[in-house]
Structure formats: C-alpha cells, structure tokens
Amino acid sequence: MVDNDKTGRLGFGATMAEVAALAGVTKMTVSRVLRHPEKVTPATRARVTEAMATTGYVPNRLAGSLTAGATGLVAAIVPTLRHSLFADTLEGLADVLSEAGLDLIVSSSAYRTDVEESQIRSLLERRPEALVLTGLTHTPGARDLLRGFGLPVVETWETGDEPIDMVVGYSNRKAAHAMTRQLLLAGYENIVFVNGPSENNERARHRAEGYLSAMREAGKEPPPIHVVHDEGAILPETGANALRAVRKKLPETDALFFTSDVFAVGAVLACREAGIAVPDAIGIAGFHDLEIGRVVSPTLTTVHVPALEMGRRAGEMILARLSGRRHGAREELGFSILQRASTRPPTK
Amino acid sequence: MVDNDKTGRLGFGATMAEVAALAGVTKMTVSRVLRHPEKVTPATRARVTEAMATTGYVPNRLAGSLTAGATGLVAAIVPTLRHSLFADTLEGLADVLSEAGLDLIVSSSAYRTDVEESQIRSLLERRPEALVLTGLTHTPGARDLLRGFGLPVVETWETGDEPIDMVVGYSNRKAAHAMTRQLLLAGYENIVFVNGPSENNERARHRAEGYLSAMREAGKEPPPIHVVHDEGAILPETGANALRAVRKKLPETDALFFTSDVFAVGAVLACREAGIAVPDAIGIAGFHDLEIGRVVSPTLTTVHVPALEMGRRAGEMILARLSGRRHGAREELGFSILQRASTRPPTK
DNA sequence: CATCGCTATGATACCGATAACACGGAGGAA
DNA sequence: TTCCTCCGTGTTATCGGTATCATAGCGATG
C-alpha cells in the first residue's frame, strides 16, 4: 500500500478509520463509542476501546466541530498578560469556562485597538463560541464586524452606554469619584490626578471624569490633570517622575491620585528618598489594589477592582447565553476604597 | 427554499459558497483570491473581494486546517495565570508566536499533574502544532501520550535529563546553590531554606538540592528544610508564619532563604513589625525577582529568573522546529543573584 | 411458524474548505 | 491560418468526523 504519511496529514496519531479497521467495524461505530456509548453493544464497545488504546487514537476535534457546529472555544483579547490585573481576569474566565469544557484562546493587543481589530478578525476564523474583550474602546471596524457576526461578546473592565453585546465591569468614573471624595474628606486641598493617556482609552477618560466631578462638587477648581505617557512598560519610575514634575509645576499640591498602583508606589518611594512625609506633607493614592501597594511603606491607599470576579462573571454570562438561559447583559460589579497609610484617613 | 439557518451552521456569517454565488464564480476561485491572489484576474478578484465585503465573509479556518494539515495553534499549560511569572512566560511566547501568525490556547492546571494530563488530552484533540508545558514533572500517562503523538513539545522553567522533547529553562539547582553561597559569603551561619511542597514539583526539589549542596560544600550540616504547604493561594502571610515557626524551632537561625519572593516579603514585613533587624539580626532572601521585592523595605535580595525570555525562546524553538530549521533542543538560560538590602553583602 | 418490532451496525451524504487535475479560449509561432 | 502554449476558471476528490436513514438479525407474539 501507499505510504499514508507522506500526505500532510494533520494528525500524528491514528485516524478514526484506522481504529475502525482494526476493530473490524466502520467509522460510524467508533464515533458512536465516543458520543453515544450506550448505543453500542458492550462487546463491540470493548473491541473499539481496545483498538483506540493500541493505536493511541486521539479524536480530531476540527473535524468534529465542522459538522457539530460548536468549537468549544472562547477567545479573549487583553491589552497585555504582564499586568496581573488582566491575568487575573483571564484566570477567572478560564476557570469558569474549563468546568464547562470550553477552551480559551488568548491574544494580547499591546493596548492598541488597531491590533485588536486584526486579532478579532483572525480569531473569528476559528469560530469561537464567544469573545471576551477588555474595555469598551474598539475600532469602528471591529464593532461592525462583531455586530454583523452575531456571536456573544463580553466587554470587561468598564461600563458604558453602547456595548457591542454584553458587559461586565465596574464604573471607573464612580471609583475615581469615590477616591477623590475620600481624599477631600481627609482634608487634602490640592489634589492632582495623574492619568495615563486617554485618547484611546475609555477607562482613563472615565477616571478623569470621576475625579473632576468630585472636585467640582466640593466647590474646587481642579488643577490640570497630569498625563504620563508610558511607552510600553508601566514602571514605578514613571510615578516618581510624575511626582517631581507635579511638585515643580504646582508646589501647593498636597495629594496625588494615580491611575495605577505602580505609579503610586513609585511616588511613595520617591517621597521616602526625598524625605517628604507621607501622608502628612503629601497624600498618595493609587488604583487597582496590586500586591506592591500592600507591601510598600507606608502602605498604599487604593481602589480595589474586581479583576478576577469580572473574569468569572464574563464566563458565567457566556455559559448562560450559550445554554439559552435568561441572563443579564450588563453587570456592574462593585469596587472598594482601601484606606491605608499613604493618605490621612477621612475626618468624616 | 428551505431555511438554511435551522441547521446548526457553525458560522454566522456567509460561507465561501455564498460568496462565490454572489460573485458569479465557484468556491475554488474565492479560495484562490484568499490564498493565491496572483492566480486570479484583477477583474474577478475585484468582484470576489466585493462579494466578501458585502456578505461580511470570514473564512472558516476549521475547514481550512482540515485539508491544509496545519491549525496554526500552539497550546500552553501553566500552573496558574495569577502568578506574574507564568504570565510573563506566556506573554513572551505569545509575542513570538503571533508574529508568525500562530494563535495561543492556554490552560491552567492548578499545579496538578493529573489535571495537566487531562488538559493535554483535550488540547491534543485540537491538533495544535506544538505544546508548551511548565516544568518537567508530568504523569507517566502524559509523557507516553506526547511521545507517541510526536508533536513538538517544549518544557520550561527547569532543566533536566529526560525531557519529552525540547526544554528551555534555567537550573533551579544552580540558582539555589548560588544564592546559598552568597549568603554564606556574607557570613550568615545558620541558613534555613524554606521551600514549597516538593513531592510533585521538580523545581522545589532542585532548589532544595542546590541549597543542601552549597551548605555541605561549606562544611555545614544544613538544618532541616522548612516546608510550607500553601493550599492554593501563595500569600505573604505564609512567609510570616514560616519565619515565626523557624525562629521558634531553630532560634539560632540568622538567615532565611525562601523559595518565593512572596513568602520572603511576608517575612521581611513580619520582621519589621517584630522589630527584628534585617539584614543584621537576620538575613532574608527570596526567589523570582518579583516587583514586590523591589518595593519592600529593606529591598529584597533575590534570584532573578528569565521568565519572559523562556517564553520567547520556547516560541523561537517552536518556530524553528516547524520550519524545519536546525535548532538546539535544550537550552539553559541564565539567572542572576540580585544583592539588595535584606541580606548583608558578601564580604568576599 | 409467519409476522412484527426493536436494536446494533452499516451506507450515504455533508460540514467548509483546498489540492490536483481538466478544460476552454486567447495569444504567439510557424 | 493552424497548431501549440499558457493562463484563468471549473470539476472532482478529500480532509476526519457526524447525522440520518437503511438494513440485517434477533426475540416476542398470535
């Protein structure tokens, strides 16, 4: 016979036909042993099972999915895996999905929506059963593509008015508002907000809005927002630099509210080096509740965000949708303000 | 005509046949427009492209892979995503793979080899072109399965004698040895090694061996290794508890070498609370070079491991193998000892 | 003992794409 | 002008499974 392996055979192991031949049955019976074992006589079932074992047969799910109409795949796109927050969300998601036998395919977009769009396009070719995105900011092309395709989409890490499909997030606006208010209640007067670039990022924009509204409600004219342009890596040094820049430009500043604990921790360390008293001479608050904030001294006041939980809820929403159960399409999870040592406590 | 959509059609969007019909050509021509555009007249190509646009066609890669013999998928299994180390490795891997157009499918095994085996089995059904594993410890079933299947496998985070296929790692033994030696050179006398459970974990075992051999080379009888059994979450508290337990049982201890920065940082904080002078009364060293170690005070002496780099190299080895290029199958990357403030410097 | 009905297995078609080969028409050489 | 190429497109078979329907063999029934 002709050598079978010269063809670019996908598999390495045996095919279902080979197993069938060895067991002296047809493919169909082998298929039944896998999908509906009760429909096959124990005797044949045993022969087939043995044939599968001796050939080391592993079913080819590509072929199966092609007819069955379900791939058992869910795709997720995060800005980066190197940020524990997004990794947490993925872990929560993977956790829930794996119990339902769904596999997760992951891409990282490097915070770029154009990259995200091309990844979406490429991922759709694999016919995932759902897609999880980070944030609400996407290219128009991506939105159109997804709306047209009609597959379940969950956007995470934010809440907003026009989701593509489902959303699970928390309000960055409310969270920034709450933290700003907390600082005001602690008696800080000149609170500067240090944000990342917001052109492309709904989260950053919303946090800025929350800060501004809290300031105005307190009857304060907010000082200009300081924006750090972190190219790629998010580093504590960036926070230290921001601290210096702000204190030079606005010497009366008595509190800084950073959009990330990473920056805030950098600022705390810089203060210690420079001999600036935290929280008395200056208060420092962060965002995200990272481990570094618990470890730095003084410990960092911050906003805890439900990273893992968002992943879990996203997974549950997907499962609900896939099984046709009723379920909410927008879920707003809570955050919490963690008052620690880097700011004075509110004097209520 | 009969409604087409009642069938469990995988896709949502159009199929290639529909695009073909709209453009007035056959599927084959549409396929050519995608794979070998130069073989199609500009005129037809334009018609087909337009038809793809108006139908919102997204090719079905399952079908394509089935004939083409390549899925463009790589699978990776990590113990958990919540540990920045493994997330870093994945990011490096994804980075390299995505440039080659390969997608990454990720599972987390919760540090359990039995879970890993079943995940391998399930992932193989998707016919990935390569598999990346964490560590060298796997069930015999998993090893057999993979050897038999003959697909490229890269094991990471360790080096050892009998890899399934390829390995890219560093020597946990040498790293622990080097750190122990560093502590000895700094004049610490009674160095206790605090390890995680090693029954199931080659990394833990190798680190213990490195520690023991360094102690013996220095002519010391090593005190018993303290083992923490972290159920699930790896927390600083565990390190604090270990510190207390060790000091109670072995009061003469003057240095602790932890198998993870997380534990070490917990111990540093506990010392500060208890008023124990670090690094003079007691030296504390960690492993992994996490961010928390840079932020804690005193800053943590630790072993830097090439997490991201392992991912990148694993990706490169896979690409080399897939393209048939010659390439090494075992790669040992370097680590480095970061001498910081939580231990006295070596008095070399 | 003939008929009915059920059950275990087989035969056929199809999922959505691609490789390999077939074929018809335009253009060049003789 | 006629024959030969070559090029663009269509036809057919196939990848590895699964749904659907057909059928053979068996026991139960009257």
mmCIF file of N, CA and C in Angstrom, chain B residues 35 225 273:
data_model
loop_
_atom_site.group_PDB
_atom_site.id
_atom_site.type_symbol
_atom_site.label_atom_id
_atom_site.label_comp_id
_atom_site.label_asym_id
_atom_site.label_seq_id
_atom_site.Cartn_x
_atom_site.Cartn_y
_atom_site.Cartn_z
ATOM 1 N N ARG B 35 -5.881 32.699 -1.015
ATOM 2 C CA ARG B 35 -4.568 32.043 -0.844
ATOM 3 C C ARG B 35 -3.550 32.409 -1.906
ATOM 4 N N ILE B 225 15.028 21.419 56.302
ATOM 5 C CA ILE B 225 14.329 22.324 55.395
ATOM 6 C C ILE B 225 12.909 22.526 55.902
ATOM 7 N N GLU B 273 7.668 44.462 61.800
ATOM 8 C CA GLU B 273 6.674 44.560 62.871
ATOM 9 C C GLU B 273 7.233 44.107 64.208
#
